[in-house]
mmCIF file of C-alpha atoms in Angstrom:
data_model
loop_
_atom_site.group_PDB
_atom_site.id
_atom_site.type_symbol
_atom_site.label_atom_id
_atom_site.label_comp_id
_atom_site.label_asym_id
_atom_site.label_seq_id
_atom_site.Cartn_x
_atom_site.Cartn_y
_atom_site.Cartn_z
ATOM 1 C CA MET P 7 82.205 90.815 118.194
ATOM 2 C CA ASP P 8 83.922 91.277 121.510
ATOM 3 C CA THR P 9 87.628 91.550 120.843
ATOM 4 C CA SER P 10 88.533 93.979 123.781
ATOM 5 C CA SER P 11 90.515 91.272 125.655
ATOM 6 C CA LEU P 12 92.778 90.666 122.551
ATOM 7 C CA TYR P 13 94.253 94.155 122.435
ATOM 8 C CA ASP P 14 97.027 94.450 125.004
ATOM 9 C CA LEU P 15 98.884 97.640 124.612
ATOM 10 C CA THR P 16 101.346 96.876 127.420
ATOM 11 C CA PRO P 17 104.234 96.046 125.117
ATOM 12 C CA ILE P 18 103.790 98.717 122.753
ATOM 13 C CA ALA P 19 106.783 100.611 124.058
ATOM 14 C CA TRP P 20 108.963 97.668 123.527
ATOM 15 C CA MET P 21 107.527 97.186 119.848
ATOM 16 C CA MET P 22 108.251 100.796 119.156
ATOM 17 C CA ALA P 23 111.833 100.575 120.537
ATOM 18 C CA ALA P 24 112.212 97.546 118.152
ATOM 19 C CA GLY P 25 111.021 99.314 115.306
ATOM 20 C CA VAL P 26 113.319 102.372 116.014
ATOM 21 C CA LEU P 27 116.330 99.993 116.156
ATOM 22 C CA LEU P 28 115.434 98.120 112.817
ATOM 23 C CA ALA P 29 114.884 101.655 111.096
ATOM 24 C CA LEU P 30 118.163 103.230 112.468
ATOM 25 C CA GLY P 31 120.416 101.076 110.476
ATOM 26 C CA PRO P 32 118.852 101.954 107.159
ATOM 27 C CA LEU P 33 118.538 105.643 107.956
ATOM 28 C CA VAL P 34 122.236 106.064 108.900
ATOM 29 C CA TRP P 35 123.370 104.095 105.946
ATOM 30 C CA VAL P 36 121.174 106.167 103.370
ATOM 31 C CA TRP P 37 122.268 109.488 104.991
ATOM 32 C CA ARG P 38 126.044 108.489 105.090
ATOM 33 C CA ARG P 39 125.960 107.021 101.601
ATOM 34 C CA ASN P 40 124.502 110.145 100.187
ATOM 35 C CA ALA P 41 126.107 112.765 102.280
ATOM 36 C CA GLY P 42 127.311 114.884 99.378
ATOM 37 C CA SER P 43 124.147 114.719 97.388
ATOM 38 C CA GLY P 44 121.240 117.249 97.503
ATOM 39 C CA PRO P 45 118.211 116.795 99.805
ATOM 40 C CA ALA P 46 115.989 115.354 96.972
ATOM 41 C CA ARG P 47 118.599 112.657 96.230
ATOM 42 C CA ARG P 48 118.929 111.782 99.710
ATOM 43 C CA LEU P 49 115.041 111.582 100.151
ATOM 44 C CA HIS P 50 114.854 109.532 96.910
ATOM 45 C CA ALA P 51 117.522 106.987 98.291
ATOM 46 C CA LEU P 52 115.717 106.736 101.580
ATOM 47 C CA THR P 53 112.264 106.099 99.773
ATOM 48 C CA VAL P 54 113.739 103.519 97.459
ATOM 49 C CA LEU P 55 115.173 101.639 100.448
ATOM 50 C CA THR P 56 111.885 102.074 102.300
ATOM 51 C CA LEU P 57 110.057 100.666 99.280
ATOM 52 C CA PHE P 58 112.265 97.644 98.999
ATOM 53 C CA LEU P 59 111.906 96.951 102.553
ATOM 54 C CA THR P 60 108.117 97.260 102.404
ATOM 55 C CA PHE P 61 108.099 94.868 99.537
ATOM 56 C CA ASP P 62 109.966 92.389 101.608
ATOM 57 C CA LEU P 63 107.580 92.880 104.393
ATOM 58 C CA THR P 64 104.735 92.112 101.789
ATOM 59 C CA LEU P 65 106.417 88.916 101.034
ATOM 60 C CA PHE P 66 106.946 87.938 104.598
ATOM 61 C CA GLY P 67 103.230 88.748 105.164
ATOM 62 C CA ALA P 68 102.333 86.275 102.412
ATOM 63 C CA PHE P 69 104.784 83.837 104.142
ATOM 64 C CA THR P 70 102.946 84.438 107.475
ATOM 65 C CA ARG P 71 99.524 83.882 106.008
ATOM 66 C CA LEU P 72 100.475 80.707 104.019
ATOM 67 C CA THR P 73 102.305 79.004 106.860
ATOM 68 C CA ASP P 74 99.155 79.579 108.914
ATOM 69 C CA SER P 75 101.040 81.700 111.404
ATOM 70 C CA GLY P 76 98.697 84.713 111.374
ATOM 71 C CA LEU P 77 97.412 83.657 114.697
ATOM 72 C CA GLY P 78 100.621 82.623 116.251
ATOM 73 C CA CYS P 79 100.250 85.131 118.773
ATOM 74 C CA PRO P 80 96.546 85.577 119.176
ATOM 75 C CA ASP P 81 96.630 89.053 120.840
ATOM 76 C CA TRP P 82 97.962 92.321 119.524
ATOM 77 C CA PRO P 83 100.441 94.094 119.679
ATOM 78 C CA GLY P 84 102.516 91.616 121.731
ATOM 79 C CA CYS P 85 102.391 87.793 122.393
ATOM 80 C CA TYR P 86 100.205 86.973 125.323
ATOM 81 C CA GLY P 87 100.921 90.335 126.600
ATOM 82 C CA ASN P 88 104.744 90.128 126.091
ATOM 83 C CA ALA P 89 107.091 91.871 123.649
ATOM 84 C CA SER P 90 108.354 88.707 122.229
ATOM 85 C CA PRO P 91 107.368 84.879 122.351
ATOM 86 C CA ALA P 92 110.127 84.340 124.570
ATOM 87 C CA GLY P 93 108.210 85.783 127.455
ATOM 88 C CA ALA P 94 105.283 83.746 126.409
ATOM 89 C CA ARG P 95 106.784 80.282 126.332
ATOM 90 C CA HIS P 96 104.302 78.798 129.083
ATOM 91 C CA GLU P 97 101.243 80.068 127.357
ATOM 92 C CA ILE P 98 102.332 79.039 123.914
ATOM 93 C CA ALA P 99 103.550 75.674 125.104
ATOM 94 C CA MET P 100 99.920 75.105 126.728
ATOM 95 C CA ALA P 101 98.177 76.117 123.621
ATOM 96 C CA GLN P 102 100.547 73.755 121.425
ATOM 97 C CA ALA P 103 99.905 70.832 123.912
ATOM 98 C CA ALA P 104 96.106 71.345 123.544
ATOM 99 C CA GLN P 105 96.299 71.655 119.675
ATOM 100 C CA PRO P 106 99.692 70.222 118.228
ATOM 101 C CA THR P 107 98.789 71.284 114.804
ATOM 102 C CA GLY P 108 96.865 74.225 115.845
ATOM 103 C CA PRO P 109 97.454 78.053 115.071
ATOM 104 C CA VAL P 110 99.577 78.537 118.066
ATOM 105 C CA THR P 111 103.083 77.021 118.106
ATOM 106 C CA HIS P 112 106.544 78.215 119.116
ATOM 107 C CA SER P 113 107.488 78.559 115.350
ATOM 108 C CA LYS P 114 104.414 80.308 114.223
ATOM 109 C CA ALA P 115 104.463 82.683 117.016
ATOM 110 C CA TRP P 116 107.970 83.764 116.215
ATOM 111 C CA ILE P 117 107.033 84.178 112.496
ATOM 112 C CA GLU P 118 104.004 86.139 113.390
ATOM 113 C CA MET P 119 106.055 88.538 115.843
ATOM 114 C CA VAL P 120 109.071 88.932 113.186
ATOM 115 C CA HIS P 121 106.301 90.268 110.886
ATOM 116 C CA ARG P 122 105.144 92.776 113.294
ATOM 117 C CA TYR P 123 108.857 93.966 114.066
ATOM 118 C CA LEU P 124 109.437 94.335 110.532
ATOM 119 C CA ALA P 125 106.143 96.201 110.030
ATOM 120 C CA THR P 126 107.013 98.524 112.978
ATOM 121 C CA GLY P 127 110.495 99.215 111.455
ATOM 122 C CA VAL P 128 108.838 100.087 108.084
ATOM 123 C CA GLY P 129 106.321 102.422 110.041
ATOM 124 C CA VAL P 130 109.304 104.314 111.471
ATOM 125 C CA LEU P 131 111.034 104.968 108.207
ATOM 126 C CA ILE P 132 107.998 106.143 106.733
ATOM 127 C CA LEU P 133 107.488 108.583 109.768
ATOM 128 C CA ALA P 134 111.353 109.727 109.320
ATOM 129 C CA LEU P 135 110.492 110.129 105.536
ATOM 130 C CA ALA P 136 107.533 112.444 106.023
ATOM 131 C CA GLY P 137 109.476 114.305 108.736
ATOM 132 C CA ALA P 138 112.663 114.971 106.566
ATOM 133 C CA THR P 139 110.453 115.927 103.590
ATOM 134 C CA TRP P 140 108.522 118.381 105.545
ATOM 135 C CA ILE P 141 111.839 119.965 106.804
ATOM 136 C CA VAL P 142 113.150 120.215 103.282
ATOM 137 C CA ARG P 143 110.193 121.622 101.851
ATOM 138 C CA ARG P 144 109.800 124.120 104.625
ATOM 139 C CA ARG P 145 113.654 125.225 103.874
ATOM 140 C CA GLN P 146 112.892 125.410 100.178
ATOM 141 C CA ARG P 147 109.828 127.882 100.826
ATOM 142 C CA ARG P 148 112.118 130.107 102.525
ATOM 143 C CA GLN P 149 114.455 130.447 99.728
ATOM 144 C CA PRO P 150 113.764 132.236 96.360
ATOM 145 C CA ALA P 151 112.996 130.054 93.414
ATOM 146 C CA PRO P 152 115.756 129.795 90.696
ATOM 147 C CA PRO P 153 115.156 131.914 87.611
ATOM 148 C CA VAL P 154 113.618 129.909 84.749
ATOM 149 C CA ASP P 155 113.095 130.754 80.895
ATOM 150 C CA SER P 156 110.766 129.380 78.339
ATOM 151 C CA ALA P 157 112.697 126.239 77.476
ATOM 152 C CA HIS P 158 113.329 125.234 81.247
ATOM 153 C CA HIS P 159 111.086 124.384 84.089
ATOM 154 C CA HIS P 160 111.424 124.335 87.937
ATOM 155 C CA VAL P 161 110.030 120.978 89.549
ATOM 156 C CA VAL P 162 109.450 121.698 93.287
ATOM 157 C CA LEU P 163 109.191 119.006 96.348
ATOM 158 C CA SER P 164 105.727 118.258 97.689
ATOM 159 C CA ALA P 165 105.180 117.133 101.383
ATOM 160 C CA TRP P 166 101.752 115.956 100.648
ATOM 161 C CA TRP P 167 102.706 112.490 99.367
ATOM 162 C CA PRO P 168 104.814 111.459 102.380
ATOM 163 C CA ALA P 169 101.912 112.806 104.612
ATOM 164 C CA ALA P 170 99.565 110.529 102.599
ATOM 165 C CA THR P 171 101.813 107.515 103.094
ATOM 166 C CA LEU P 172 102.247 108.173 106.892
ATOM 167 C CA VAL P 173 98.496 108.224 107.143
ATOM 168 C CA TRP P 174 97.991 105.133 105.339
ATOM 169 C CA VAL P 175 100.627 103.095 107.049
ATOM 170 C CA CYS P 176 98.763 103.888 110.310
ATOM 171 C CA LEU P 177 95.552 102.616 108.761
ATOM 172 C CA GLN P 178 97.526 99.507 107.425
ATOM 173 C CA GLY P 179 98.709 98.878 111.108
ATOM 174 C CA ALA P 180 95.124 98.896 112.174
ATOM 175 C CA PHE P 181 94.101 96.381 109.518
ATOM 176 C CA GLY P 182 96.979 94.182 110.743
ATOM 177 C CA ALA P 183 95.776 94.255 114.273
ATOM 178 C CA MET P 184 92.156 93.613 113.159
ATOM 179 C CA THR P 185 93.518 90.448 111.033
ATOM 180 C CA VAL P 186 94.593 88.996 114.345
ATOM 181 C CA THR P 187 91.962 90.090 116.710
ATOM 182 C CA TRP P 188 89.115 89.134 114.046
ATOM 183 C CA LYS P 189 90.552 85.656 113.807
ATOM 184 C CA LEU P 190 91.640 85.846 109.991
ATOM 185 C CA PHE P 191 88.244 87.346 108.771
ATOM 186 C CA PRO P 192 88.572 87.017 105.174
ATOM 187 C CA ALA P 193 87.329 90.492 104.243
ATOM 188 C CA ILE P 194 89.770 92.120 106.865
ATOM 189 C CA VAL P 195 92.637 90.079 105.653
ATOM 190 C CA THR P 196 92.107 90.817 101.992
ATOM 191 C CA MET P 197 91.799 94.530 102.887
ATOM 192 C CA HIS P 198 95.266 94.209 104.712
ATOM 193 C CA LEU P 199 96.668 92.754 101.470
ATOM 194 C CA MET P 200 95.328 95.509 99.499
ATOM 195 C CA GLY P 201 96.499 98.050 101.903
ATOM 196 C CA ALA P 202 99.959 96.622 101.435
ATOM 197 C CA ILE P 203 99.650 97.188 97.669
ATOM 198 C CA VAL P 204 98.580 100.831 98.141
ATOM 199 C CA LEU P 205 101.507 101.507 100.461
ATOM 200 C CA LEU P 206 103.915 100.189 97.796
ATOM 201 C CA ALA P 207 102.203 102.439 95.247
ATOM 202 C CA LEU P 208 102.475 105.511 97.423
ATOM 203 C CA LEU P 209 106.069 104.860 98.074
ATOM 204 C CA CYS P 210 106.815 104.464 94.393
ATOM 205 C CA ILE P 211 104.941 107.773 93.560
ATOM 206 C CA GLN P 212 107.240 109.258 96.086
ATOM 207 C CA ALA P 213 110.331 107.665 94.661
ATOM 208 C CA VAL P 214 109.584 108.807 91.264
ATOM 209 C CA ARG P 215 108.809 112.368 92.420
ATOM 210 C CA TYR P 216 111.970 112.878 94.324
ATOM 211 C CA ARG P 217 114.015 111.564 91.319
ATOM 212 C CA GLN P 218 112.090 113.969 89.072
ATOM 213 C CA VAL P 219 112.880 116.812 91.550
ATOM 214 C CA ALA P 220 116.641 115.982 91.789
ATOM 215 C CA ALA P 221 116.825 115.743 87.997
ATOM 216 C CA GLN P 222 114.509 118.846 87.578
ATOM 217 C CA ARG P 223 112.508 116.957 84.759
ATOM 218 C CA LEU P 224 108.959 116.393 83.992
ATOM 219 C CA PRO P 225 107.154 113.061 83.197
ATOM 220 C CA THR P 226 107.077 112.016 79.450
ATOM 221 C CA VAL P 227 104.087 113.110 77.644
ATOM 222 C CA VAL P 228 102.224 110.143 75.977
ATOM 223 C CA SER P 229 99.024 109.941 73.643
ATOM 224 C CA PRO P 230 95.590 110.138 75.350
ATOM 225 C CA ALA P 231 95.076 106.562 74.095
ATOM 226 C CA LEU P 232 98.129 105.125 75.831
ATOM 227 C CA ARG P 233 97.410 107.184 79.112
ATOM 228 C CA ASN P 234 94.052 105.682 79.045
ATOM 229 C CA GLY P 235 95.337 102.219 78.418
ATOM 230 C CA LEU P 236 97.775 102.610 81.497
ATOM 231 C CA ILE P 237 94.819 103.761 83.655
ATOM 232 C CA ALA P 238 92.517 100.907 82.233
ATOM 233 C CA THR P 239 95.271 98.256 82.977
ATOM 234 C CA ALA P 240 95.847 99.638 86.413
ATOM 235 C CA VAL P 241 92.115 99.159 87.310
ATOM 236 C CA LEU P 242 92.128 95.704 86.135
ATOM 237 C CA LEU P 243 95.233 94.913 87.998
ATOM 238 C CA VAL P 244 93.830 96.135 91.228
ATOM 239 C CA LEU P 245 90.531 93.990 90.696
ATOM 240 C CA GLN P 246 92.540 91.132 90.034
ATOM 241 C CA ILE P 247 94.919 91.358 93.165
ATOM 242 C CA ALA P 248 91.772 91.803 95.039
ATOM 243 C CA LEU P 249 90.291 88.532 93.608
ATOM 244 C CA GLY P 250 93.641 86.848 94.575
ATOM 245 C CA GLY P 251 93.661 88.073 97.931
ATOM 246 C CA TRP P 252 90.015 86.392 98.166
ATOM 247 C CA VAL P 253 91.379 83.251 96.920
ATOM 248 C CA SER P 254 93.941 83.194 99.304
ATOM 249 C CA THR P 255 92.188 84.254 102.237
ATOM 250 C CA ASN P 256 89.402 81.598 101.556
ATOM 251 C CA TYR P 257 92.033 78.907 100.702
ATOM 252 C CA ALA P 258 90.352 78.318 97.480
ATOM 253 C CA VAL P 259 93.527 77.726 95.502
ATOM 254 C CA LEU P 260 92.980 73.921 95.431
ATOM 255 C CA ALA P 261 89.361 74.246 94.362
ATOM 256 C CA CYS P 262 90.601 73.898 90.770
ATOM 257 C CA THR P 263 93.517 71.532 90.232
ATOM 258 C CA GLN P 264 93.447 71.451 86.365
ATOM 259 C CA PHE P 265 94.286 73.859 83.757
ATOM 260 C CA PRO P 266 92.630 75.039 81.697
ATOM 261 C CA THR P 267 89.678 73.046 82.630
ATOM 262 C CA CYS P 268 88.509 72.872 86.361
ATOM 263 C CA GLN P 269 87.147 69.714 87.703
ATOM 264 C CA ASP P 270 87.050 68.123 84.192
ATOM 265 C CA SER P 271 84.697 70.925 83.058
ATOM 266 C CA TRP P 272 84.970 74.488 81.229
ATOM 267 C CA TRP P 273 82.278 75.586 83.516
ATOM 268 C CA PRO P 274 82.181 73.748 86.879
ATOM 269 C CA PRO P 275 79.384 73.949 89.471
ATOM 270 C CA MET P 276 79.847 77.265 91.039
ATOM 271 C CA ASN P 277 77.912 79.229 93.844
ATOM 272 C CA PHE P 278 78.943 82.768 93.178
ATOM 273 C CA VAL P 279 76.368 84.116 95.784
ATOM 274 C CA GLN P 280 77.930 82.394 98.629
ATOM 275 C CA GLY P 281 81.648 82.923 97.379
ATOM 276 C CA PHE P 282 81.373 86.526 97.110
ATOM 277 C CA GLU P 283 79.213 87.078 100.370
ATOM 278 C CA ILE P 284 81.937 89.542 101.637
ATOM 279 C CA TRP P 285 81.024 89.934 105.325
ATOM 280 C CA ARG P 286 81.377 86.542 106.847
ATOM 281 C CA HIS P 287 83.673 84.365 108.910
ATOM 282 C CA LEU P 288 86.196 82.016 107.362
ATOM 283 C CA GLY P 289 84.701 78.753 106.134
ATOM 284 C CA VAL P 290 81.046 79.840 106.806
ATOM 285 C CA THR P 291 78.125 81.865 105.354
ATOM 286 C CA GLY P 292 76.641 85.023 106.659
ATOM 287 C CA ASP P 293 74.165 82.843 108.673
ATOM 288 C CA GLY P 294 76.837 80.361 109.914
ATOM 289 C CA GLN P 295 76.231 77.551 107.605
ATOM 290 C CA PRO P 296 79.315 75.739 106.229
ATOM 291 C CA LEU P 297 80.648 77.151 102.959
ATOM 292 C CA ASP P 298 79.756 74.953 99.813
ATOM 293 C CA PHE P 299 82.782 73.615 97.892
ATOM 294 C CA SER P 300 81.011 75.292 94.780
ATOM 295 C CA ALA P 301 81.577 78.634 96.430
ATOM 296 C CA LEU P 302 85.296 77.910 96.757
ATOM 297 C CA THR P 303 85.237 77.044 92.992
ATOM 298 C CA ALA P 304 83.436 80.164 92.120
ATOM 299 C CA ILE P 305 86.084 82.277 93.898
ATOM 300 C CA HIS P 306 88.867 80.497 92.219
ATOM 301 C CA TYR P 307 87.376 80.446 88.788
ATOM 302 C CA ALA P 308 86.554 84.293 88.870
ATOM 303 C CA HIS P 309 90.175 84.967 89.552
ATOM 304 C CA ARG P 310 91.308 82.693 86.793
ATOM 305 C CA LEU P 311 88.882 84.276 84.174
ATOM 306 C CA MET P 312 90.012 87.685 85.130
ATOM 307 C CA ALA P 313 93.654 86.714 84.988
ATOM 308 C CA TYR P 314 93.289 86.020 81.155
ATOM 309 C CA ALA P 315 92.033 89.700 80.598
ATOM 310 C CA VAL P 316 94.906 91.017 82.660
ATOM 311 C CA PHE P 317 97.653 89.167 81.136
ATOM 312 C CA VAL P 318 96.433 90.240 77.462
ATOM 313 C CA ALA P 319 96.212 93.797 78.944
ATOM 314 C CA LEU P 320 99.637 93.871 80.277
ATOM 315 C CA GLY P 321 101.009 92.277 77.057
ATOM 316 C CA LEU P 322 99.492 94.956 74.893
ATOM 317 C CA LEU P 323 100.496 97.655 77.299
ATOM 318 C CA ALA P 324 104.021 96.404 77.409
ATOM 319 C CA TRP P 325 104.277 96.315 73.564
ATOM 320 C CA ARG P 326 103.072 99.963 73.372
ATOM 321 C CA LEU P 327 105.465 101.191 76.016
ATOM 322 C CA ARG P 328 108.439 99.514 74.344
ATOM 323 C CA ARG P 329 107.982 101.866 71.496
ATOM 324 C CA LEU P 330 109.020 104.952 73.834
ATOM 325 C CA GLU P 331 112.575 105.018 74.949
ATOM 326 C CA ALA P 332 111.648 106.805 78.130
ATOM 327 C CA LEU P 333 109.362 103.993 79.162
ATOM 328 C CA ARG P 334 111.135 101.082 77.754
ATOM 329 C CA ALA P 335 112.376 99.766 81.158
ATOM 330 C CA GLN P 336 108.931 99.734 82.624
ATOM 331 C CA ALA P 337 107.761 97.870 79.596
ATOM 332 C CA HIS P 338 110.307 95.317 80.171
ATOM 333 C CA TRP P 339 109.354 94.859 83.843
ATOM 334 C CA LEU P 340 105.638 94.591 83.104
ATOM 335 C CA ALA P 341 106.168 91.911 80.426
ATOM 336 C CA GLY P 342 108.569 89.898 82.643
ATOM 337 C CA LEU P 343 106.229 90.162 85.609
ATOM 338 C CA ALA P 344 103.339 89.035 83.581
ATOM 339 C CA LEU P 345 105.192 85.780 82.628
ATOM 340 C CA LEU P 346 106.352 85.374 86.401
ATOM 341 C CA GLN P 347 102.629 85.503 87.382
ATOM 342 C CA LEU P 348 101.577 83.019 84.717
ATOM 343 C CA ALA P 349 104.316 80.490 85.719
ATOM 344 C CA THR P 350 103.641 80.790 89.413
ATOM 345 C CA GLY P 351 99.807 80.852 89.074
ATOM 346 C CA LEU P 352 100.170 77.489 87.039
ATOM 347 C CA GLY P 353 102.479 76.228 89.724
ATOM 348 C CA ASN P 354 100.167 76.872 92.377
ATOM 349 C CA VAL P 355 97.243 74.900 90.574
ATOM 350 C CA LEU P 356 99.043 71.925 89.206
ATOM 351 C CA LEU P 357 101.673 71.431 91.954
ATOM 352 C CA GLY P 358 99.365 71.515 94.845
ATOM 353 C CA TRP P 359 100.126 75.077 96.016
ATOM 354 C CA PRO P 360 103.714 74.971 96.928
ATOM 355 C CA LEU P 361 104.881 77.471 99.550
ATOM 356 C CA ALA P 362 107.493 79.145 97.093
ATOM 357 C CA ALA P 363 105.347 79.537 94.153
ATOM 358 C CA ALA P 364 102.572 81.023 96.405
ATOM 359 C CA VAL P 365 104.869 83.498 97.984
ATOM 360 C CA LEU P 366 106.226 84.375 94.628
ATOM 361 C CA HIS P 367 102.813 84.839 93.276
ATOM 362 C CA THR P 368 101.969 87.445 95.907
ATOM 363 C CA GLY P 369 105.177 88.893 95.310
ATOM 364 C CA GLY P 370 104.871 89.175 91.456
ATOM 365 C CA ALA P 371 101.379 90.768 92.020
ATOM 366 C CA ALA P 372 102.903 93.463 94.248
ATOM 367 C CA ALA P 373 105.876 93.918 91.912
ATOM 368 C CA LEU P 374 103.461 94.468 89.005
ATOM 369 C CA ALA P 375 101.652 97.173 90.929
ATOM 370 C CA VAL P 376 104.917 99.041 91.586
ATOM 371 C CA ALA P 377 105.958 98.819 87.930
ATOM 372 C CA LEU P 378 102.517 99.961 86.648
ATOM 373 C CA THR P 379 102.735 102.803 89.252
ATOM 374 C CA TRP P 380 106.209 103.630 87.988
ATOM 375 C CA ALA P 381 104.938 103.856 84.582
ATOM 376 C CA LEU P 382 101.975 106.127 85.343
ATOM 377 C CA CYS P 383 104.359 108.529 87.175
ATOM 378 C CA GLU P 384 106.784 108.787 84.485
ATOM 379 C CA SER P 385 104.133 109.630 82.020
ATOM 380 C CA ARG P 386 101.466 112.339 81.432
ATOM 381 C CA ARG P 387 98.624 112.976 79.021
ATOM 382 C CA GLU P 388 99.253 115.088 76.077
ATOM 383 C CA SER P 389 96.846 118.158 76.288
ATOM 384 C CA VAL P 390 96.013 121.387 74.650
ATOM 385 C CA ALA P 391 95.496 124.696 76.368
ATOM 386 C CA ALA P 392 91.981 125.696 76.995
ATOM 387 C CA GLY P 393 90.829 128.181 74.386
ATOM 388 C CA SER P 394 93.812 127.758 72.252
ATOM 389 C CA ALA P 395 94.860 125.705 69.470
ATOM 390 C CA ALA P 396 98.529 125.755 70.399
ATOM 391 C CA PRO P 397 99.735 122.668 72.376
ATOM 392 C CA ILE P 398 101.043 123.265 75.974
ATOM 393 C CA PRO P 399 104.733 122.928 76.004
ATOM 394 C CA ARG P 400 105.583 119.335 77.082
ATOM 395 C CA ALA P 401 108.003 116.559 77.626
ATOM 396 C CA VAL P 402 107.322 114.090 74.818
ATOM 397 C CA ASP P 403 110.719 112.240 75.258
ATOM 398 C CA ASN P 404 113.643 113.681 77.075
ATOM 399 C CA ALA P 405 115.833 112.431 74.437
ATOM 400 C CA ARG P 406 114.139 114.383 71.795
ATOM 401 C CA GLY P 407 114.681 117.811 73.478
ATOM 402 C CA THR P 408 111.010 118.785 73.335
ATOM 403 C CA PRO P 409 110.247 122.045 75.305
ATOM 404 C CA GLN P 410 109.388 121.690 78.971
ATOM 405 C CA PRO P 411 106.671 123.476 80.946
ATOM 406 C CA LYS P 412 108.156 126.144 83.279
ATOM 407 C CA LYS P 413 107.153 124.900 86.646
ATOM 408 C CA ALA P 414 105.556 121.722 88.176
ATOM 409 C CA THR P 415 104.888 120.315 91.557
ATOM 410 C CA ALA P 416 106.205 116.886 92.061
#
């Protein structure tokens, strides 16, 4: 695939300048608002704000895809070699005149470029966060660790998570460029969505770790069964989000417009081989033949069947977590978001894929990933020291005053 002509790096400096300007406001606001706080609290505040803006960016990305604006500017990173659609009015007008309802219109171009501006701003914030964490961690290493006794612990800052997040956001930018230049190639668009979910999870991990450092506390220890349930539910959720992305990128939502049946059947005609042929262009098979409707049905129905399992798993997990005071907030979020996903999923099917329900469905999936990551970071498996029958000192529940380990790295 020859896409070299679609990459025009001429406007990259203007794009970076726009990102810096967009990030400057949040950076100044966080630092001024938390001027009297310690470095861990300032980093926590900046991470939470970056997480919130990244979540908004994910929603806007869904809006961009669902309004068919992903090719509003068919080159990258600018728009017809310009830093904004304002400089490409002539080219956009010509494309719109040739195809009035095509992928390139003035409104779609602006939607696509606003998405790129916001993404650049988030990238600058993540870069600032990684740099600030590295500076704070370097200063901490020069200072002696405070004395601890057997009943206390010392949680130290780690710069590895911000570094990993910075690397990941660069990869996510590459997937964003390929989404445009590869003409909405379904596998690339789905990977771009999954990349956004991973980015949200990485930022959530950082936010929780910074908060633990600021409060000098460790995660709550839970039983091995509950910890395994958290991990298993997370795996199911990741698979379900990937299936949902595959449904959306292949425009298979309306393959079934009934619930709980599909096409007046509990098991409609489905072509799973075509539907889950990953490396192919939009709407065609790997050999260029038009995709059968039964393939779209298979994509939709696989997502629906997995949804049943994920909904049950989330419900059971929320019920278990609610018993622990330290994890009760996460339980409420998981239960509420699972119900939101059920409502918006049914709305997409029964109401003909309305834009608001579709965007909320993507947002609910992203929020579930964040809530589940939060629960994983705020819990740890109960363990026994190797070669000893005595349990390792742990934090079962902060409210119970159980002894804590002496030192941990957040």
